[in-house]
Coordinates of C-alpha atoms (C1' of nucleotides) in Angstrom, one line a residue:
Chain A
M1 CA 4.6 49.8 41.8
K2 CA 0.7 50.1 42.0
S3 CA -0.9 52.0 45.0
V4 CA -2.7 49.8 47.1
H5 CA -6.6 50.6 48.1
K6 CA -6.5 48.3 51.1
V7 CA -4.7 50.5 53.8
L8 CA -6.3 53.8 53.0
E9 CA -9.0 54.6 55.6
N10 CA -12.0 54.2 53.3
P11 CA -11.0 56.6 50.7
R12 CA -14.3 56.0 48.7
G13 CA -16.8 55.4 51.5
V14 CA -16.3 58.8 53.3
L15 CA -17.6 60.9 50.3
K16 CA -20.5 58.6 49.8
N17 CA -23.7 60.6 50.5
S18 CA -27.1 58.9 51.2
T19 CA -28.1 57.8 48.1
S20 CA -30.2 54.7 48.5
R21 CA -29.0 51.5 46.5
K22 CA -31.2 49.4 44.9
P23 CA -31.5 46.1 46.5
A24 CA -29.0 43.6 45.2
Q25 CA -30.6 41.0 42.7
R26 CA -29.3 37.8 44.0
R27 CA -28.9 34.4 41.9
S28 CA -26.6 31.7 42.1
A29 CA -23.0 32.1 40.9
D30 CA -23.3 29.9 38.0
D31 CA -26.4 31.6 36.9
R32 CA -25.0 35.1 37.1
S33 CA -21.8 33.7 35.3
A34 CA -23.7 32.3 32.9
D35 CA -25.8 35.4 32.2
I36 CA -22.9 37.9 32.0
L37 CA -21.5 35.4 29.3
A38 CA -24.9 35.3 27.4
A39 CA -24.9 39.3 27.4
A40 CA -21.5 39.5 26.5
R41 CA -21.9 37.1 23.6
A42 CA -25.2 38.9 22.3
V43 CA -23.2 42.3 22.5
I44 CA -20.5 41.5 20.6
A45 CA -22.7 39.4 17.9
E46 CA -24.7 42.9 17.4
Q47 CA -21.7 45.4 17.3
G48 CA -18.3 43.3 17.1
Y49 CA -16.2 42.7 19.9
E50 CA -14.0 45.5 19.4
K51 CA -17.1 47.8 20.2
T52 CA -18.0 45.8 22.8
L53 CA -17.7 47.6 26.4
I54 CA -17.9 46.4 29.8
A55 CA -20.7 48.9 30.5
D56 CA -22.8 47.3 27.6
I57 CA -22.6 43.9 28.4
A58 CA -23.2 45.0 32.3
R59 CA -26.3 47.0 31.1
R60 CA -27.5 43.7 29.1
A61 CA -26.8 41.4 31.8
G62 CA -28.7 43.7 34.1
V63 CA -25.9 44.4 36.5
V64 CA -23.4 46.8 37.2
D65 CA -20.0 46.9 35.8
G66 CA -18.2 46.0 39.3
T67 CA -20.1 42.8 39.3
I68 CA -18.3 41.4 36.1
Y69 CA -15.2 41.5 38.0
R70 CA -16.5 39.2 40.5
Y71 CA -16.8 36.5 37.6
F72 CA -14.2 37.4 35.3
E73 CA -10.6 38.2 36.0
N74 CA -10.9 41.3 33.4
K75 CA -12.2 42.2 30.1
R76 CA -10.0 40.0 28.1
D77 CA -10.8 37.1 30.4
L78 CA -14.7 37.4 29.8
M79 CA -14.0 37.3 26.0
V80 CA -12.0 34.5 26.2
K81 CA -14.5 32.6 28.0
V82 CA -17.3 33.7 25.5
A83 CA -15.4 32.6 22.7
E84 CA -14.6 29.1 24.4
V85 CA -18.3 28.3 24.8
W86 CA -19.0 29.6 21.3
F87 CA -16.6 27.6 19.4
G88 CA -17.3 24.7 21.3
E89 CA -20.8 24.8 19.9
Q90 CA -19.4 25.0 16.2
L91 CA -17.4 22.1 17.0
L92 CA -20.3 20.0 18.0
M93 CA -21.7 20.7 14.4
D94 CA -18.9 18.8 13.1
S95 CA -19.7 15.8 10.6
H96 CA -17.7 12.7 11.0
L97 CA -14.5 12.4 9.0
D98 CA -14.7 8.8 8.8
S99 CA -17.5 8.3 6.7
I100 CA -15.9 10.2 4.2
H101 CA -13.7 8.0 1.7
G102 CA -11.1 8.9 -0.6
T103 CA -7.6 11.3 0.6
Q104 CA -8.9 14.1 -1.7
N105 CA -12.6 14.2 -0.3
K106 CA -11.5 14.2 3.2
L107 CA -9.0 17.3 2.5
R108 CA -11.9 18.7 0.7
H109 CA -14.1 18.0 3.9
L110 CA -11.7 19.5 6.4
A111 CA -11.3 22.7 4.4
W112 CA -15.1 23.0 3.8
R113 CA -15.9 22.4 7.5
T114 CA -13.5 25.5 8.7
L115 CA -14.9 27.9 6.0
S116 CA -18.4 26.9 7.0
I117 CA -17.5 27.7 10.7
V118 CA -16.3 31.2 9.2
R119 CA -19.6 31.7 6.9
R120 CA -22.0 30.8 10.2
E121 CA -19.8 33.3 12.7
P122 CA -17.5 35.8 11.0
V123 CA -17.8 37.7 14.4
L124 CA -16.3 34.6 16.1
A125 CA -13.8 34.0 13.5
R126 CA -12.6 37.5 13.5
F127 CA -12.3 37.4 17.2
M128 CA -10.2 34.0 17.3
L129 CA -7.8 35.2 14.3
M130 CA -7.0 38.6 16.0
E131 CA -7.5 38.0 19.6
L132 CA -6.8 34.4 20.5
R133 CA -4.2 33.1 17.9
P134 CA -1.7 36.4 18.2
D135 CA -1.9 35.4 22.2
P136 CA 1.4 34.6 23.4
N137 CA 0.1 31.7 25.5
Y138 CA -2.1 30.6 22.8
R139 CA -0.7 27.0 23.1
N140 CA -1.6 26.4 26.6
S141 CA -5.2 27.7 26.1
P142 CA -8.4 26.1 25.7
F143 CA -8.5 27.0 22.3
F144 CA -5.4 25.2 21.1
E145 CA -6.7 22.0 22.7
M146 CA -9.9 22.6 20.6
N147 CA -8.1 23.1 17.3
R148 CA -5.7 20.2 17.8
K149 CA -8.7 18.0 16.8
F150 CA -8.9 19.9 13.7
T151 CA -5.1 19.7 13.2
H152 CA -4.7 16.2 14.1
E153 CA -7.3 15.2 11.9
V154 CA -5.4 17.2 8.7
L155 CA -2.4 15.5 10.0
Q156 CA -3.7 12.2 10.5
V157 CA -5.0 11.9 6.8
C158 CA -1.9 13.0 5.1
R159 CA 0.3 10.5 7.4
D160 CA -2.2 7.3 6.4
A161 CA -1.9 8.9 2.9
I162 CA 1.9 8.7 2.9
A163 CA 2.0 5.4 4.6
S164 CA -0.4 3.6 1.8
G165 CA 2.4 5.2 -0.4
E166 CA -0.6 7.5 -1.9
F167 CA 1.5 10.6 -1.0
V168 CA 4.9 11.4 -1.7
N169 CA 7.1 11.8 1.9
D170 CA 9.7 14.4 1.0
I171 CA 7.0 17.2 2.1
S172 CA 6.2 17.0 6.0
P173 CA 2.5 16.7 7.1
N174 CA 3.2 19.9 8.9
M175 CA 3.6 21.6 5.6
L176 CA 0.4 20.2 4.3
R177 CA -1.3 21.6 7.4
D178 CA 0.2 25.0 7.1
M179 CA -0.8 25.0 3.4
L180 CA -4.5 23.8 4.3
H181 CA -5.2 26.3 7.3
G182 CA -3.3 29.5 5.8
C183 CA -5.0 29.2 2.6
I184 CA -8.4 29.0 4.6
E185 CA -7.4 32.0 6.8
H186 CA -6.1 33.9 3.8
R187 CA -9.6 33.3 2.4
T188 CA -11.3 34.3 5.5
W189 CA -9.7 37.7 5.7
A190 CA -10.8 38.8 2.9
F191 CA -14.0 37.4 3.5
L192 CA -14.1 39.3 7.0
R193 CA -12.9 42.7 5.2
G194 CA -16.0 42.5 3.3
E195 CA -14.2 41.8 0.0
G196 CA -17.2 40.1 -1.3
D197 CA -18.4 36.7 -0.5
F198 CA -17.0 33.1 -1.4
D199 CA -18.1 30.0 -2.6
I200 CA -17.5 27.7 0.3
D201 CA -17.6 24.5 -2.1
E202 CA -15.2 26.2 -4.9
V203 CA -12.5 27.1 -2.6
A204 CA -12.5 23.8 -0.5
D205 CA -12.6 21.9 -3.6
G206 CA -9.7 23.9 -4.9
I207 CA -7.6 23.8 -1.9
A208 CA -7.9 20.0 -2.1
K209 CA -7.4 19.5 -5.7
L210 CA -4.3 21.5 -5.3
I211 CA -2.9 19.8 -2.0
Y212 CA -3.9 16.3 -3.5
R213 CA -2.4 16.6 -6.7
G214 CA 0.9 18.2 -5.1
M215 CA 1.2 15.4 -2.8
L216 CA 0.7 12.5 -5.1
A217 CA 3.4 10.0 -5.1
Q218 CA 4.4 10.0 -8.9
T219 CA 7.6 7.5 -9.0
P220 CA 8.4 8.0 -12.7
A221 CA 9.0 5.3 -15.3
T222 CA 12.6 4.2 -15.6
R223 CA 13.8 3.4 -18.6
S224 CA 14.2 -0.6 -17.7
D225 CA 10.0 -0.1 -17.2
V226 CA 9.7 0.8 -20.9
E227 CA 12.2 -1.8 -22.0
A228 CA 10.3 -4.3 -20.1
A229 CA 7.1 -2.9 -21.9
V230 CA 8.4 -3.1 -25.3
A231 CA 9.9 -6.9 -24.4
R232 CA 6.2 -7.8 -23.6
I233 CA 5.0 -6.2 -26.9
E234 CA 7.6 -7.9 -28.6
E235 CA 6.8 -11.1 -27.2
V236 CA 3.2 -10.6 -27.8
A237 CA 3.6 -10.0 -31.4
S238 CA 5.8 -12.7 -32.3
K239 CA 3.6 -15.2 -30.5
L240 CA 0.8 -13.8 -32.9
E241 CA 3.1 -14.2 -35.9
R242 CA 3.8 -17.8 -35.2
K243 CA 0.0 -18.3 -34.8
L244 CA -0.2 -16.7 -38.0
Q245 CA 2.1 -19.0 -39.9
S246 CA 0.7 -22.2 -38.6
Chain B
M1 CA -22.7 64.5 21.5
K2 CA -19.2 65.3 22.7
S3 CA -18.8 68.7 25.0
V4 CA -17.0 71.0 23.0
H5 CA -14.1 73.2 24.5
K6 CA -14.2 76.0 22.4
V7 CA -17.0 77.8 23.8
L8 CA -16.1 77.6 27.3
E9 CA -14.1 80.8 28.7
N10 CA -10.5 79.3 29.1
P11 CA -11.1 76.4 30.9
R12 CA -7.8 75.3 31.3
G13 CA -5.6 78.5 31.3
V14 CA -7.7 79.8 34.8
L15 CA -6.0 77.3 36.6
K16 CA -2.8 77.8 35.3
N17 CA -0.1 78.9 37.9
S18 CA 3.2 80.8 36.6
T19 CA 5.2 77.9 35.9
S20 CA 7.7 79.1 33.4
R21 CA 7.3 77.2 30.0
K22 CA 10.5 75.8 28.3
P23 CA 11.4 77.5 25.2
A24 CA 10.1 75.6 22.2
Q25 CA 12.8 74.1 20.3
R26 CA 11.7 74.9 16.9
R27 CA 12.8 73.0 13.8
S28 CA 11.2 72.6 10.4
A29 CA 7.8 70.7 10.1
D30 CA 9.6 68.0 8.2
D31 CA 12.4 67.6 10.6
R32 CA 10.0 67.4 13.4
S33 CA 7.8 64.7 11.4
A34 CA 10.9 62.7 11.0
D35 CA 12.2 62.8 14.4
I36 CA 8.8 61.4 15.7
L37 CA 8.8 58.9 13.0
A38 CA 12.4 57.9 14.1
A39 CA 11.5 57.5 17.6
A40 CA 8.4 56.1 17.1
R41 CA 10.1 53.1 15.2
A42 CA 12.8 52.9 17.8
V43 CA 10.6 52.4 20.6
I44 CA 8.6 50.0 18.6
A45 CA 11.4 48.0 18.0
E46 CA 12.5 47.8 21.7
Q47 CA 9.3 47.2 23.2
G48 CA 7.0 46.1 20.5
Y49 CA 4.3 48.3 19.3
E50 CA 1.1 47.0 21.5
K51 CA 3.1 48.3 24.6
T52 CA 4.6 51.3 23.2
L53 CA 2.9 54.7 24.9
I54 CA 2.6 58.1 23.2
A55 CA 4.6 59.3 26.1
D56 CA 7.4 56.8 25.6
I57 CA 7.6 58.3 21.9
A58 CA 7.6 61.6 23.0
R59 CA 10.2 61.4 25.1
R60 CA 12.6 59.9 22.8
A61 CA 11.5 62.5 20.4
G62 CA 12.3 65.1 23.1
V63 CA 9.2 66.8 22.2
V64 CA 5.9 66.9 24.7
D65 CA 2.9 64.3 23.8
G66 CA 0.6 66.8 22.6
T67 CA 2.9 67.8 20.1
I68 CA 2.9 64.4 18.4
Y69 CA -0.6 65.6 17.4
R70 CA 0.3 68.4 15.5
Y71 CA 2.0 65.8 13.2
F72 CA -0.2 62.9 13.2
E73 CA -3.7 62.3 13.4
N74 CA -3.7 60.1 16.4
K75 CA -1.6 57.2 17.6
R76 CA -2.7 54.8 14.9
D77 CA -1.9 57.0 11.9
L78 CA 1.6 57.3 13.2
M79 CA 1.8 53.8 13.7
V80 CA 0.8 53.2 10.3
K81 CA 3.0 56.0 9.0
V82 CA 5.8 54.2 10.6
A83 CA 5.0 51.0 9.1
E84 CA 4.9 52.4 5.7
V85 CA 8.2 53.6 5.9
W86 CA 9.7 50.4 7.5
F87 CA 7.8 48.2 5.1
G88 CA 9.0 50.3 2.1
E89 CA 12.6 49.5 3.1
Q90 CA 12.1 45.9 2.9
L91 CA 10.8 46.2 -0.4
L92 CA 13.7 47.7 -1.9
M93 CA 15.8 44.8 -0.6
D94 CA 14.1 42.8 -3.3
S95 CA 16.1 41.0 -5.4
H96 CA 14.7 40.6 -9.2
L97 CA 12.7 38.1 -10.0
D98 CA 13.4 38.1 -13.6
S99 CA 16.6 36.8 -13.4
I100 CA 15.2 33.5 -11.9
H101 CA 14.5 30.8 -14.4
G102 CA 11.9 28.1 -14.3
T103 CA 8.6 28.3 -12.6
Q104 CA 9.2 26.2 -9.6
N105 CA 12.3 28.3 -8.8
K106 CA 10.1 31.5 -9.3
L107 CA 7.5 30.3 -7.0
R108 CA 10.3 29.4 -4.4
H109 CA 11.6 32.9 -4.6
L110 CA 8.4 34.3 -3.9
A111 CA 8.2 32.4 -0.8
W112 CA 11.6 32.8 0.2
R113 CA 11.4 36.6 0.1
T114 CA 8.4 37.1 2.2
L115 CA 9.8 35.0 4.7
S116 CA 12.9 36.6 4.7
I117 CA 11.4 39.9 5.8
V118 CA 9.4 38.2 8.4
R119 CA 12.5 37.0 9.8
R120 CA 14.5 40.2 9.4
E121 CA 11.8 42.3 11.0
P122 CA 9.2 40.2 13.3
V123 CA 8.1 43.0 14.7
L124 CA 6.9 44.9 11.6
A125 CA 5.7 41.7 10.2
R126 CA 3.7 41.3 13.5
F127 CA 2.2 44.8 13.2
M128 CA 1.2 44.4 9.8
L129 CA -0.4 40.9 10.1
M130 CA -2.3 42.2 13.3
E131 CA -3.1 45.6 12.6
L132 CA -2.5 46.5 8.9
R133 CA -4.6 43.7 7.4
P134 CA -7.3 43.5 9.4
D135 CA -8.4 47.0 8.7
P136 CA -11.6 47.6 7.2
N137 CA -10.1 49.8 4.5
Y138 CA -6.8 48.0 4.1
R139 CA -7.8 48.1 0.3
N140 CA -7.2 51.6 0.2
S141 CA -4.2 51.7 2.4
P142 CA -0.6 52.2 1.0
F143 CA 0.2 48.9 2.2
F144 CA -2.5 47.2 -0.2
E145 CA -0.6 49.1 -3.0
M146 CA 2.6 48.0 -1.8
N147 CA 1.6 44.4 -1.3
R148 CA 0.2 44.5 -4.9
K149 CA 3.6 44.2 -6.2
F150 CA 4.1 40.6 -4.5
T151 CA 0.4 39.4 -5.4
H152 CA 1.1 40.7 -9.0
E153 CA 4.5 38.6 -9.3
V154 CA 2.6 35.5 -7.7
L155 CA -0.6 36.0 -10.3
Q156 CA 1.9 36.6 -13.4
V157 CA 3.9 33.4 -12.8
C158 CA 0.9 31.4 -12.4
R159 CA -1.0 33.0 -15.6
D160 CA 2.3 32.5 -17.6
A161 CA 2.6 29.0 -16.8
I162 CA -0.9 28.5 -17.6
A163 CA -0.4 30.4 -20.7
S164 CA 2.5 27.9 -21.5
G165 CA 0.6 24.7 -20.9
E166 CA 2.5 24.0 -18.1
F167 CA -0.1 24.5 -15.4
V168 CA -3.4 23.2 -15.4
N169 CA -6.3 25.8 -15.9
D170 CA -8.9 24.3 -13.4
I171 CA -7.6 26.2 -10.0
S172 CA -7.4 29.9 -10.5
P173 CA -4.4 31.8 -10.0
N174 CA -6.0 33.5 -6.9
M175 CA -6.4 30.1 -5.2
L176 CA -2.6 29.7 -5.7
R177 CA -2.0 33.1 -4.4
D178 CA -4.1 32.6 -1.5
M179 CA -2.1 28.9 -1.0
L180 CA 1.2 30.7 -1.1
H181 CA 0.7 33.4 1.0
G182 CA -1.6 31.7 3.4
C183 CA 0.8 29.1 4.0
I184 CA 3.9 31.6 4.6
E185 CA 1.3 33.6 7.1
H186 CA 0.6 30.5 8.9
R187 CA 4.3 29.8 9.7
T188 CA 4.9 33.6 10.4
W189 CA 2.3 33.3 13.3
A190 CA 3.7 30.4 14.8
F191 CA 7.2 32.1 14.4
L192 CA 6.3 35.4 16.1
R193 CA 4.5 33.1 18.9
G194 CA 8.2 32.0 19.6
E195 CA 7.1 28.4 18.4
G196 CA 10.7 27.8 17.7
D197 CA 12.6 28.8 14.4
F198 CA 12.0 27.9 10.9
D199 CA 14.5 26.9 8.2
I200 CA 13.6 29.6 5.5
D201 CA 14.8 27.6 2.5
E202 CA 13.0 24.4 3.9
V203 CA 9.6 26.2 4.3
A204 CA 10.2 28.0 0.9
D205 CA 11.1 24.6 -1.0
G206 CA 8.2 22.8 0.5
I207 CA 5.8 25.4 -0.4
A208 CA 7.3 25.6 -4.0
K209 CA 7.2 22.3 -4.5
L210 CA 3.7 21.3 -3.6
I211 CA 2.3 24.3 -5.2
Y212 CA 4.1 23.1 -8.4
R213 CA 3.3 19.6 -8.5
G214 CA -0.1 20.4 -7.7
M215 CA -0.6 22.7 -10.6
L216 CA 1.4 20.7 -13.1
A217 CA -0.3 19.7 -16.2
Q218 CA 2.1 17.5 -17.8
T219 CA 2.6 14.6 -15.4
P220 CA 5.5 12.6 -16.0
A221 CA 4.7 9.0 -17.1
T222 CA 4.7 6.7 -14.3
R223 CA 5.2 3.0 -14.2
S224 CA 1.7 2.4 -13.8
D225 CA 1.3 4.4 -17.2
V226 CA 3.3 2.0 -18.8
E227 CA 1.5 -1.1 -17.3
A228 CA -1.5 0.2 -18.2
A229 CA 0.0 0.6 -21.8
V230 CA 1.2 -2.9 -21.6
A231 CA -2.2 -4.1 -20.6
R232 CA -3.9 -2.2 -23.4
I233 CA -1.8 -4.1 -25.8
E234 CA -2.3 -7.3 -24.6
E235 CA -6.0 -6.8 -24.7
V236 CA -5.6 -5.7 -28.3
A237 CA -3.5 -9.0 -28.9
S238 CA -5.9 -11.2 -27.5
K239 CA -8.8 -9.4 -29.5
L240 CA -6.8 -9.8 -32.7
E241 CA -6.1 -13.6 -31.8
R242 CA -9.7 -14.5 -31.0
K243 CA -10.4 -13.3 -34.6
L244 CA -7.7 -15.4 -36.0
Q245 CA -9.4 -18.4 -34.5
S246 CA -12.6 -17.5 -36.0
Chain C
dA1 C1' -34.0 37.0 65.9
dA2 C1' -29.2 37.3 65.7
dC3 C1' -25.2 36.4 63.4
dA4 C1' -21.8 35.4 59.8
dA5 C1' -20.8 34.8 54.9
dA6 C1' -21.8 35.9 50.2
dA7 C1' -23.1 38.8 46.7
dA8 C1' -23.8 43.3 44.6
dT9 C1' -23.2 48.0 44.2
dG10 C1' -21.3 52.3 42.3
dA11 C1' -18.6 55.8 43.6
dA12 C1' -13.7 56.7 43.0
dG13 C1' -9.4 55.4 41.1
dT14 C1' -6.1 54.6 37.3
dC15 C1' -4.2 54.8 33.1
dA16 C1' -3.7 56.2 28.1
dG17 C1' -4.8 58.8 24.3
dT18 C1' -6.2 63.5 22.9
dT19 C1' -7.7 68.4 23.0
dC20 C1' -6.7 73.4 23.0
dA21 C1' -5.7 77.9 25.3
dT22 C1' -1.6 79.9 25.7
dA23 C1' 3.5 80.7 25.6
dA24 C1' 7.3 80.9 22.3
dA25 C1' 9.7 81.4 18.4
dG26 C1' 10.3 82.8 13.8
dT27 C1' 9.0 86.2 9.8
dG28 C1' 8.2 90.4 7.4
dC29 C1' 7.1 95.1 7.2
dT30 C1' 8.2 100.0 8.1
Chain D
dA1 C1' 14.8 98.1 16.6
dG2 C1' 10.0 97.7 16.9
dC3 C1' 5.9 96.0 15.8
dA4 C1' 2.2 93.0 14.0
dC5 C1' 1.1 88.6 12.6
dT6 C1' 2.0 83.4 11.8
dT7 C1' 3.9 79.3 13.0
dT8 C1' 5.1 75.7 16.2
dA9 C1' 5.5 73.8 20.8
dT10 C1' 3.6 73.1 25.4
dG11 C1' 1.6 70.9 29.1
dA12 C1' -2.4 71.1 32.1
dA13 C1' -7.1 69.6 31.5
dC14 C1' -10.3 66.6 29.4
dT15 C1' -12.2 62.1 28.2
dG16 C1' -13.5 57.7 28.1
dA17 C1' -12.3 52.9 29.2
dC18 C1' -11.2 49.3 32.4
dT19 C1' -10.6 48.6 37.2
dT20 C1' -10.9 48.4 42.7
dC21 C1' -13.1 48.3 47.1
dA22 C1' -15.6 49.9 51.2
dT23 C1' -20.3 49.6 52.2
dT24 C1' -24.8 47.8 51.5
dT25 C1' -27.9 44.1 50.8
dT26 C1' -29.0 39.6 50.6
dT27 C1' -29.1 34.9 51.8
dG28 C1' -27.9 31.0 55.2
dT29 C1' -27.5 29.3 59.6
dT30 C1' -27.8 28.8 64.9

DNA sequence: AACAAAAATGAAGTCAGTTCATAAAGTGCT
DNA sequence: AGCACTTTATGAACTGACTTCATTTTTGTT
């Protein structure tokens, strides 16, 4: 049960002395909100979100701590909104998957795309991996929706390949997606921990290759296939033989 | 610049009234430490480590908040030590990989083993994924050492298979390890977020199957291989035929 | 100009982790 | 047993961060 400030008779005001307040720098609500978001992003980019204080953001935005709470529920809400804009920008940089042909190339491209976002914006990547995804209501967050696009593309490539008979159908597309994303994330963590850099092309290539090969439909040849082949050979041979005799 | 308590003249003592202190319950240092660890683990298991307060742990252990700091550097240090013991127990439950034959079976077992730890101890799994692994000096932590065993086994299985010619050698063993661990982690996250349960056997089987096939050097002859062989024979035959006619 | 509504302020509140002077308990020596 | 000394436990106070809200300032309207 939290104590409520409302009914107390001016608990803060009574102690106030005559310190003159600065005039409020008024701006439109949208501008203010954008200012704070921009300031937050700048501070986060500089020092990492974990070391970022509300006070830092407020100073940078030219406002006072309390003002931030007029525009954002709390610190986390602000952080999430920052990441939302930031991540949105990254998604716009996407190149079109449609123009790429071949299942393996598509897989490679999907891996490559995510890895290149990680490389471009490690702080954002870290924030998403550490804060956003573990969140219990991640599935209802705007990020889940944004990520759906990625996920959907992977699943589509996989389903197409299964439908065309290129891929086996005894492994679920979801499994393939988990492998693709999981492997990328594993690599991302190592990168974010600073365990040396990684070659985007090499990693993307390896992932795509392994998955592609693993999923490739390989109907084993049956005995009758071989018998048919032998029969055909004998047929050809005897035809030649006849020709030789004539 | 932090203010220092030392030189101030008894800043806390002066205000103390005559409240009598409880007699100190003295125990050996090792016991005390173990008590606190056990209490911490119990509380964490109950409410998740994120909601666990030092005060909760202290109450449970029958000591006072400050006492904890005689045995542990800080909250994080305590948490890490708890996880260390906890994880160690899980590792002891390992079954022997040696008794399992066949590369694919070994891969399946490795996946299965990790997944079953996750299933048994979701709170521990969450703690390790969220707190321990992201840590910048994870590589120097006891956990990294403990995990080395897992990692080492995966790499060994892979290297053996490459050496024997069973696996191709154009994909690095590290990549395979990343895929295995990454996929497991991805699945783990979904599980920890409560997005429905998962079937350990099914997941382990899928992972092993996909990786095994993807790495396999000797692909079995397919129907199309046989067809290609027949086509080649016909080509040779017709060439011969042309020669005969001339 | 007067009034009302909206925005900004910043001192104070809150909450958790952490510190440290002090009290209590144990230990060893005479 | 008595005394000095060391170790352990205590918990009030400190700290540093997020958050609240009565008050002040600005803006918009009549």
